[in-house]
XYZ file of C-alpha atoms in Angstrom:
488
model
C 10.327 -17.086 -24.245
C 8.776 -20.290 -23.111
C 5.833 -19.765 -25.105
C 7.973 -19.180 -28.572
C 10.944 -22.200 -27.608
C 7.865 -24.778 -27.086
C 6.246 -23.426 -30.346
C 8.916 -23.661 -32.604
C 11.721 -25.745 -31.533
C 12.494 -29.056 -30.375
C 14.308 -28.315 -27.274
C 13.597 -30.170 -23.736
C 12.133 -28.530 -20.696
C 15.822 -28.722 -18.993
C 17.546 -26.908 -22.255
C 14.653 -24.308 -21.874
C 15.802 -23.983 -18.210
C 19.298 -23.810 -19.349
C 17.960 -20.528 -21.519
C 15.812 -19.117 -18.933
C 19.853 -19.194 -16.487
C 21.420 -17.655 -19.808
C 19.245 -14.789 -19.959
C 18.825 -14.100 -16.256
C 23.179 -13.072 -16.926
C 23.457 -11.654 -19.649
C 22.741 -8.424 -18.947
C 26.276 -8.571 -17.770
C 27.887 -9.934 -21.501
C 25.504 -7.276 -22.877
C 26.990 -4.502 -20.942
C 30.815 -5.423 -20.721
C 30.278 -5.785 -24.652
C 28.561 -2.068 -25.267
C 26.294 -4.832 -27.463
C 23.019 -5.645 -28.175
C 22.288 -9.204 -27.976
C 19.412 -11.240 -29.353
C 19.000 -15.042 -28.957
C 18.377 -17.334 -32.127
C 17.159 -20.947 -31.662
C 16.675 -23.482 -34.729
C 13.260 -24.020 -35.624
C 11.902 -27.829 -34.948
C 12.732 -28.480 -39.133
C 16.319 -26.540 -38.994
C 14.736 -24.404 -41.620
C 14.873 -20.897 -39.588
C 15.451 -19.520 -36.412
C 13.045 -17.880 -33.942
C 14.417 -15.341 -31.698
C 13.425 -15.942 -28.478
C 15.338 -13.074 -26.242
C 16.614 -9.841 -26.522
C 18.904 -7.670 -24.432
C 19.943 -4.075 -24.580
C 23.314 -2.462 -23.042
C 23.202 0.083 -20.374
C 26.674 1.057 -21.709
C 26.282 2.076 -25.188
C 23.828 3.147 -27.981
C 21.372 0.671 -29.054
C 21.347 -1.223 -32.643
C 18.237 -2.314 -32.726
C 15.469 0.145 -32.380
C 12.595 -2.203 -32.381
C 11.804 -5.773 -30.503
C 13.213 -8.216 -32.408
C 11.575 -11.142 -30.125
C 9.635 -13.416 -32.403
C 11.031 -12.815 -35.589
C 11.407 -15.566 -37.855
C 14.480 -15.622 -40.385
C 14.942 -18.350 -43.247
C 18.573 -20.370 -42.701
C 21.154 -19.092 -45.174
C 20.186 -15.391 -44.550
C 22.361 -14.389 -41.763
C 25.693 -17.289 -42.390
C 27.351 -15.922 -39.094
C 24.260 -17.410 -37.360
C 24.731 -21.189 -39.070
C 28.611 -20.850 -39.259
C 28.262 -20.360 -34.870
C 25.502 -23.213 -34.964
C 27.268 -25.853 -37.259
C 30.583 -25.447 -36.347
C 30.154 -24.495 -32.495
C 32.595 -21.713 -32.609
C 32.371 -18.184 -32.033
C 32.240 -15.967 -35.104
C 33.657 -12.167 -36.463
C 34.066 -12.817 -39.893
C 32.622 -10.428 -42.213
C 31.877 -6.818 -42.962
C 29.701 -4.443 -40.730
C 25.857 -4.246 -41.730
C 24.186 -1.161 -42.096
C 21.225 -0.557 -40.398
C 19.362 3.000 -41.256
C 23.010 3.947 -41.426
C 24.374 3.181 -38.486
C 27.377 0.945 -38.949
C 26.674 -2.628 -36.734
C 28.968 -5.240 -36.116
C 27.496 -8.358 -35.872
C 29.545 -11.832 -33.903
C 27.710 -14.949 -33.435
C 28.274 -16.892 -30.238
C 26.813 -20.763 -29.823
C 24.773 -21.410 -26.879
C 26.080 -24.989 -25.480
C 25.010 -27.286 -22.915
C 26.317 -30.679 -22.490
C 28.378 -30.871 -25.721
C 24.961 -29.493 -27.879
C 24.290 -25.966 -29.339
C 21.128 -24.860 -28.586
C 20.998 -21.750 -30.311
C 23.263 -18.732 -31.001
C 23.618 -15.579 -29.483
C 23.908 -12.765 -32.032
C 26.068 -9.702 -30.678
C 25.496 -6.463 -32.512
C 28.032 -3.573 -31.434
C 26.738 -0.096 -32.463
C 30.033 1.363 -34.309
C 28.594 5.388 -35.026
C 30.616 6.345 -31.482
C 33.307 4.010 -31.695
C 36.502 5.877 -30.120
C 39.920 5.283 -28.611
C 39.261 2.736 -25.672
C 39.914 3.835 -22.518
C 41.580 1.436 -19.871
C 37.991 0.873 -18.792
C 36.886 -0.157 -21.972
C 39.540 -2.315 -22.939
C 39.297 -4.207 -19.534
C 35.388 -4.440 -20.133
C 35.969 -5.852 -23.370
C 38.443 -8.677 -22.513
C 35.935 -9.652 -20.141
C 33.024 -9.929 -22.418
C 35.189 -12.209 -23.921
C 35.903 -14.648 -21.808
C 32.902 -14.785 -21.062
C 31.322 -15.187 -24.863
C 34.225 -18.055 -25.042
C 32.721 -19.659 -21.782
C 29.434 -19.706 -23.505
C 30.471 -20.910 -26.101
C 32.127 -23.539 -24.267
C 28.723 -24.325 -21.806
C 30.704 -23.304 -19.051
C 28.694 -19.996 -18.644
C 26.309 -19.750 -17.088
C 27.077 -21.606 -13.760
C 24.377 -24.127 -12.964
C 22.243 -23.687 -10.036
C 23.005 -20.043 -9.903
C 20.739 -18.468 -11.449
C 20.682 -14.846 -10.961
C 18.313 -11.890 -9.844
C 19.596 -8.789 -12.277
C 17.446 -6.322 -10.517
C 19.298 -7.007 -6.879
C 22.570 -7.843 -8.204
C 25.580 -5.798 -8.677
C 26.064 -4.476 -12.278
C 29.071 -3.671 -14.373
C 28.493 -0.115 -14.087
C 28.063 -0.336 -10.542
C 31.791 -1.066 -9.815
C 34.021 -3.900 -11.668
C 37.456 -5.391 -10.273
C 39.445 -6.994 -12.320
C 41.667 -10.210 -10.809
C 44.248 -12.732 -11.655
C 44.677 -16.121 -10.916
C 46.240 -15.642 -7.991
C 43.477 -13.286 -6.884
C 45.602 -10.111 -7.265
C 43.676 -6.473 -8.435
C 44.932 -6.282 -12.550
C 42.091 -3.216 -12.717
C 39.710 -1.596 -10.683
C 36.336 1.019 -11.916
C 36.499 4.274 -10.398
C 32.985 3.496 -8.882
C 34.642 0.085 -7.203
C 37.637 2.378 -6.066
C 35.100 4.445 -4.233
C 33.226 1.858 -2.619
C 36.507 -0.027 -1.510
C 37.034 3.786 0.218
C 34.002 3.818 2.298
C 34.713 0.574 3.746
C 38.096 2.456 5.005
C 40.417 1.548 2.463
C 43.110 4.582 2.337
C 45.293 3.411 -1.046
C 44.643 2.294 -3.871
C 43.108 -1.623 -4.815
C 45.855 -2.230 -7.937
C 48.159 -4.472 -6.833
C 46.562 -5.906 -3.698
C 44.976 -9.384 -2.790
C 41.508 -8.388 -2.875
C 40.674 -11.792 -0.468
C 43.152 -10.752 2.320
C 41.932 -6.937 1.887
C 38.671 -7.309 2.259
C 38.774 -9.267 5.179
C 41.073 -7.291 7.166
C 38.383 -4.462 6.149
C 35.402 -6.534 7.603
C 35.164 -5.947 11.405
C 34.477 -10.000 12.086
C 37.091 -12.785 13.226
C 37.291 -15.999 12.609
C 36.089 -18.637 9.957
C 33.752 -15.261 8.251
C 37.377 -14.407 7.371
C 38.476 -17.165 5.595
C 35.093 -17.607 3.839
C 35.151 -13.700 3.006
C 38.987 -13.842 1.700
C 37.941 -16.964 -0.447
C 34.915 -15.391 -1.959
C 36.703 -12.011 -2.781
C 39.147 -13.676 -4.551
C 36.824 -15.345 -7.122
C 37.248 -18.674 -6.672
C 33.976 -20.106 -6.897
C 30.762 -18.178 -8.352
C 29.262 -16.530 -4.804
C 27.407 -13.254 -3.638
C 27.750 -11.693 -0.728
C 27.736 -8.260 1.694
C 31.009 -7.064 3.360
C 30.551 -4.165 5.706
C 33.130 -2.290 7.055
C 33.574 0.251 9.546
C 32.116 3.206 6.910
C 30.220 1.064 4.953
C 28.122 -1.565 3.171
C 28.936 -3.574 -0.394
C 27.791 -5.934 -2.212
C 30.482 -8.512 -3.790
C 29.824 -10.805 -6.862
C 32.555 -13.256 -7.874
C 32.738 -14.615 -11.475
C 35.564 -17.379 -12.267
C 36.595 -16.758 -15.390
C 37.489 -19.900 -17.234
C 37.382 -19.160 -21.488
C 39.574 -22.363 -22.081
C 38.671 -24.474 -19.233
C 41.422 -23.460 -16.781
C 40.483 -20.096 -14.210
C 42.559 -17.752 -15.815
C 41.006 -15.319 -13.173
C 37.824 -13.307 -12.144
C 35.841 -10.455 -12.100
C 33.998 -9.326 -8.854
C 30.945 -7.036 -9.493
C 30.228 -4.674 -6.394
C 27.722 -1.811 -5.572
C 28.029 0.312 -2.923
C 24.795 -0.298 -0.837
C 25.836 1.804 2.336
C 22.631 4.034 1.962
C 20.555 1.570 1.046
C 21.242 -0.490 4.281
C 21.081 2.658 6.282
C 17.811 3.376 4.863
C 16.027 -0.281 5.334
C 17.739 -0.287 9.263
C 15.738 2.973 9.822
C 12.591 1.354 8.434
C 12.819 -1.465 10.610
C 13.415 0.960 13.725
C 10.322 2.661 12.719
C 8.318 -0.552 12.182
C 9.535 -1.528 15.852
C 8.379 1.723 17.265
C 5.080 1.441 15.385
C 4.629 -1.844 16.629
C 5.367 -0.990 20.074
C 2.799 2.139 19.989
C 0.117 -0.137 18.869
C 1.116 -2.417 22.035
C 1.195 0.068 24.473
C -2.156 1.848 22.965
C -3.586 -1.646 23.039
C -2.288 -2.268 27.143
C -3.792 1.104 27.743
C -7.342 0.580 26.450
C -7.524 -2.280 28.398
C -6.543 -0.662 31.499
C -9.057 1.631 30.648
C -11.878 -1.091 30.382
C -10.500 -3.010 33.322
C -11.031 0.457 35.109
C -14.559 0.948 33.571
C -15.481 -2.857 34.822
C -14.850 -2.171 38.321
C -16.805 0.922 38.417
C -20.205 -0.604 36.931
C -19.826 -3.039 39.929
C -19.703 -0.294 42.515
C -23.124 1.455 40.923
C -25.995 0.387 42.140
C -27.716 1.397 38.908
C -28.722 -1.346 36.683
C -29.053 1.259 33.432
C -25.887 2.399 34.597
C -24.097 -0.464 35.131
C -25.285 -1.342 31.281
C -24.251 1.377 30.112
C -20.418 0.923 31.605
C -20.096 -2.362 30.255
C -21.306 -1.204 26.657
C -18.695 0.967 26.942
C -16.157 -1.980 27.787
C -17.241 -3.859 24.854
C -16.521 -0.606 22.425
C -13.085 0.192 24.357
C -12.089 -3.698 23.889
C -13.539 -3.676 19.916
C -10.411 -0.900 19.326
C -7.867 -2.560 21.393
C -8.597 -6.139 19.470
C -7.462 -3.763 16.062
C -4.357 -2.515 17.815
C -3.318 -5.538 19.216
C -3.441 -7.219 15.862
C -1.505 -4.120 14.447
C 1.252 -4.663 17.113
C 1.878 -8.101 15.301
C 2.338 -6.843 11.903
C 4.746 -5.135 9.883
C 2.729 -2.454 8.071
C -0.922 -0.783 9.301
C -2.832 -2.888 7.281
C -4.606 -5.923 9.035
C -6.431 -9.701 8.532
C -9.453 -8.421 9.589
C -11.437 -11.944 9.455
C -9.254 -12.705 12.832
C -11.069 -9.198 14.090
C -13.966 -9.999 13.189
C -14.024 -13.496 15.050
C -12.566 -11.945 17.895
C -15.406 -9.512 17.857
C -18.016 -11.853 17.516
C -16.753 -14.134 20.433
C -16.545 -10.585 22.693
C -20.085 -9.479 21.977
C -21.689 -13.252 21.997
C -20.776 -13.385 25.671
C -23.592 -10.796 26.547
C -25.971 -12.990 24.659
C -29.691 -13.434 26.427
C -30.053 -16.775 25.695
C -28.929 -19.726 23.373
C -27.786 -17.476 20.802
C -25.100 -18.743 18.166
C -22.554 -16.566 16.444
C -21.239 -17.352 13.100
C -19.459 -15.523 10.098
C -19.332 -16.476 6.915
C -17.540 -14.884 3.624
C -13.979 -12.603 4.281
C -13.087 -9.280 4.680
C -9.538 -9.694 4.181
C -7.108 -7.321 4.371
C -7.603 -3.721 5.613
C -6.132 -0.522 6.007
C -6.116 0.477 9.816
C -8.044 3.397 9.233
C -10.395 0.945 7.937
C -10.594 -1.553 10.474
C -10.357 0.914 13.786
C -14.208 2.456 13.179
C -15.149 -0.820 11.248
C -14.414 -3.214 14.473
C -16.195 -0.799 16.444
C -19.168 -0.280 13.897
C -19.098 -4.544 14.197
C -19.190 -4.055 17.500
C -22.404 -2.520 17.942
C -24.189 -3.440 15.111
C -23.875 -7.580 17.008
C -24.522 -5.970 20.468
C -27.385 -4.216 19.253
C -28.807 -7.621 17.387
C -28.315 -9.624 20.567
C -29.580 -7.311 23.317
C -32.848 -6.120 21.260
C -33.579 -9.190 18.522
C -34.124 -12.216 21.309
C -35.659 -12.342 24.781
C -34.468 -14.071 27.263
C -33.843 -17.741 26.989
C -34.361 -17.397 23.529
C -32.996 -19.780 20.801
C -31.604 -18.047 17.770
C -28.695 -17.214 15.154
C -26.867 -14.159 14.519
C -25.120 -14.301 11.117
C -22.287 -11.934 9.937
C -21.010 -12.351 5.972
C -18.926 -10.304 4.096
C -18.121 -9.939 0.581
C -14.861 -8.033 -1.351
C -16.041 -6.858 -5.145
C -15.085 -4.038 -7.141
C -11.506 -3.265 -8.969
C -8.190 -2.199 -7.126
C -9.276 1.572 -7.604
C -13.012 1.359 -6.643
C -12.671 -1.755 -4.211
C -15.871 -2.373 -1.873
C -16.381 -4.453 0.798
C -20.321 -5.658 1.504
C -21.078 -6.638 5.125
C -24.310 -8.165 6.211
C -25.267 -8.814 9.467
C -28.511 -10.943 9.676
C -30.561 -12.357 12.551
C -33.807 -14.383 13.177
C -35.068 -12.830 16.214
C -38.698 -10.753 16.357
C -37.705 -8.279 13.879
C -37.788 -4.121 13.612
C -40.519 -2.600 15.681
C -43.530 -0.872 13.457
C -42.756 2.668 12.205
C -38.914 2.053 12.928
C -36.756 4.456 11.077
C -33.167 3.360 11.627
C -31.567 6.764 9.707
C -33.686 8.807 12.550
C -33.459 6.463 15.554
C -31.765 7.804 18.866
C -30.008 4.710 20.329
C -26.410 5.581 21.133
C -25.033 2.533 19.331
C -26.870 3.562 15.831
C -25.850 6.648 15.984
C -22.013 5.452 16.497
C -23.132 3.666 13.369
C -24.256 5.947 11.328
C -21.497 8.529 11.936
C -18.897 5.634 11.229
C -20.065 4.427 8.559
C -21.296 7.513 6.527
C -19.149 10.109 8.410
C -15.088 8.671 8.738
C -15.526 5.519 6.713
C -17.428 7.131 4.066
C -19.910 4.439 3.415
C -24.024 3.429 3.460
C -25.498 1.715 5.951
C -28.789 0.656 6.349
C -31.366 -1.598 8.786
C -34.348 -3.473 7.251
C -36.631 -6.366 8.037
C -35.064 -9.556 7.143
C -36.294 -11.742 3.558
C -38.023 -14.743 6.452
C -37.658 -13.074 9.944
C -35.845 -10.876 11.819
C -33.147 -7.551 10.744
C -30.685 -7.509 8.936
C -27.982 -4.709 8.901
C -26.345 -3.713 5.395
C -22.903 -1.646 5.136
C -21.409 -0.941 2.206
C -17.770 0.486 2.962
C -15.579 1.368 0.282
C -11.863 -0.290 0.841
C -8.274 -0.768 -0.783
C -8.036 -3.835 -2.915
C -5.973 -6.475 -1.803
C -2.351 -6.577 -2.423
């Protein structure tokens, strides 16, 4: 829509915003009608109109079966559309059209704001299963109405209200009917049944929907009064009432076709499972979270437990060997901890991979700086468990065997994200400048513990490559190549 208003017309950035309000709404005209509805704007010469929008009805057939956004039609070929837009009034005149013989009726409504039309709403009602209207019907119709004359009168929609049609309560979902005074005139079977889970026993006709409501909501107080005032359509607000069976969701529309609130409707949807469903989710996020904290207090008992027996063994290759087991026990419990703070398993892993690097660089020989450059981003926890530890010992390998003692040097991690959403890679180097691989070293074939921790990772649960070769300059560098879900 911006893209055709901006083309063709001469309308301001505000009027545009005024259209982009109009069409977030009237889904709601377009289903109390049973109507399609297409929006018409004047061309920047007045010599056609561009249509610019287009709604279907959930409620009835269809009477247009193809898009009719960006058509172009010459002034003087549709006179309901220039009758609406010269004389600012809504308009029925004239015969049905026939459309691939279906029988349409067509009514023009103009589009004001601040005493100008901007355009004309064209409402085409499908006639081929026209029938006896049912209560229902004839209460959805009145209020299609109203609210056509409100447009027409820039009353509708309200400013600074602009609304979200896929969270909102719909027509279909349940529609009450009120009076001026704020008394039921009509109520949908569907709104009937959602009064009824909230614990109403008899029926809504005839009752002050304000006062019921909040002697159905469970608080005290100033909620009351704000509740009572909102349920009886006063103002244009949205909000939940839960009662003692249930959840709903209220929306109040003033209904003012002549300038004076001749009453309202109040839109509601019965959300009781829906809340029920999201409060279990968060209970199982909590308990997630909670078994990542406890997992993550528990590894590091188990490290605490591993340092003090490497200083009761007199062992030097034994005491090594208990705090390379530390490191690998603290690499997983930096992944759960950072899972315990989040509210899905997927993880930042840059944070890990910091974390990791400052672990490992404090078992450094010598003057040996740590850096990272590049981002992993965001990973599954599957991911980032064996990757963390894999990171782990690639660094703790690169320290303890690249540099002797005293040694000046730089140990460089980067990582790079390519690929597409469904073949998504993520390209980790790990790079030092230390005395490089010793002669005839085959790192697919080599012993050492921590490669083959490595290699199983990487090729075995993360389903990767990895590889060790001598550096471009001097040194090793490590290459993985780990196959990952794209960001979201």
């Amino acid at each position: 829509m911006n893209d055709l208003v901006r083309q063709h017309t001469a309308l301001s950035e505000s009027d545009l915003e005024w259209l982009h309000l109009l069409v977030s709404e009237w889904q709601l005209l377009s289903d109390l009608s049973f109507a399609d509805l297409v929006l018409w704007v004047p061309t920047l010469d007045g010599s056609r109109y561009v249509s610019v929008a287009q709604m279907r009805p959930n409620t009835g057939p269809t009477s247009y079966q193809d898009d009719m956004v960006g058509h172009l039609v010459p002034r003087g070929r549709r006179p309901l559309l220039d009758a609406a837009l010269d004389e600012g009034r809504i308009v029925r005149e004239g015969d049905p059209e026939w459309r691939e013989e279906v029988p349409v009726r067509v009514e023009s409504i103009p589009v004001r704001r601040e005493g100008r039309v901007l355009g004309v709403i064209a409402r085409n009602t499908n006639l081929l299963t026209v029938r006896t209207p049912s209560r229902l019907e004839l209460t959805y119709l009145q209020s299609a109405s109203d609210l056509a004359q409100m447009i027409a009168a820039g009353s509708f929609p309200f400013p600074g209200q602009q609304v979200d049609m896929e969270a909102s309560p719909r027509a279909g979902d349940g529609l009450i009917r009120l009076d001026a005074d704020g008394i039921v005139q009509y109520a949908s079977p569907n709104a009937l049944s959602a009064y009824h889970h909230l614990g109403l026993a008899s029926d809504l006709v005839g009752q002050h929907l304000g006062e019921l409501t909040a002697q159905l909501a469970p608080s005290r107080g100033p909620v009351d009064e704000a509740i009572a005032k909102l349920a009886s359509g006063y103002a244009p607000r949205e909000t939940e009432v839960e009662g003692s069976g249930g959840v709903i969701q209220l929306r109040a529309i003033p209904l003012k076709p002549k300038g004076t609130r001749i009453g309202s409707l109040v839109l509601l949807r019965d959300v009781t499972e829906l809340r029920r469903r999201e409060r279990e989710l968060i209970t199982k996020d909590a308990t997630i979270r909670e078994i990542h904290h406890r997992v993550k207090n528990n590894l590091q008992t188990v490290a605490a437990l591993l340092r003090l027996q490497a200083r009761r063994i007199d062992s030097e290759e034994g005491r090594e060997a208990l705090n390379e087991a530390v490191r690998r026990v603290g690499s997983i419990a930096i992944v759960h901890e950072t899972l315990s703070q989040n509210l899905d398993e997927r993880v930042e892993f840059d944070e890990i991979a910091d974390r990791v690097l400052a672990m490992v660089a404090e078992i450094s020989p010598g003057k040996v700086s740590c850096r990272r450059t590049g981002r992993f981003g965001i990973l599954d926890a599957e991911v980032a468990t064996p990757l963390a530890m894999v990171l782990t010992e690639v660094l703790q390998n690169a320290l303890e065997h690249a540099f002797v003692q005293g040694e000046q040097g730089t140990v460089e991690v980067s990582a790079v994200r390519g690929g597409t959403r469904d073949d998504a890679r993520l390209l980790i180097t790990v790079r030092d400048d230390g005395r490089g691989l010793p002669e005839g070293f085959d790192p697919q074939k080599a012993g050492n513990l921590g490669l083959q921790i490595v290699r199983t990772l990487v090729e075995g649960e993360l389903g990767g490559a990895f590889d060790m070769v001598a550096a471009p300059e001097r040194g090793t560098q490590v290459m993985l190549d780990v196959p990952v879900r794209a960001d979201k």
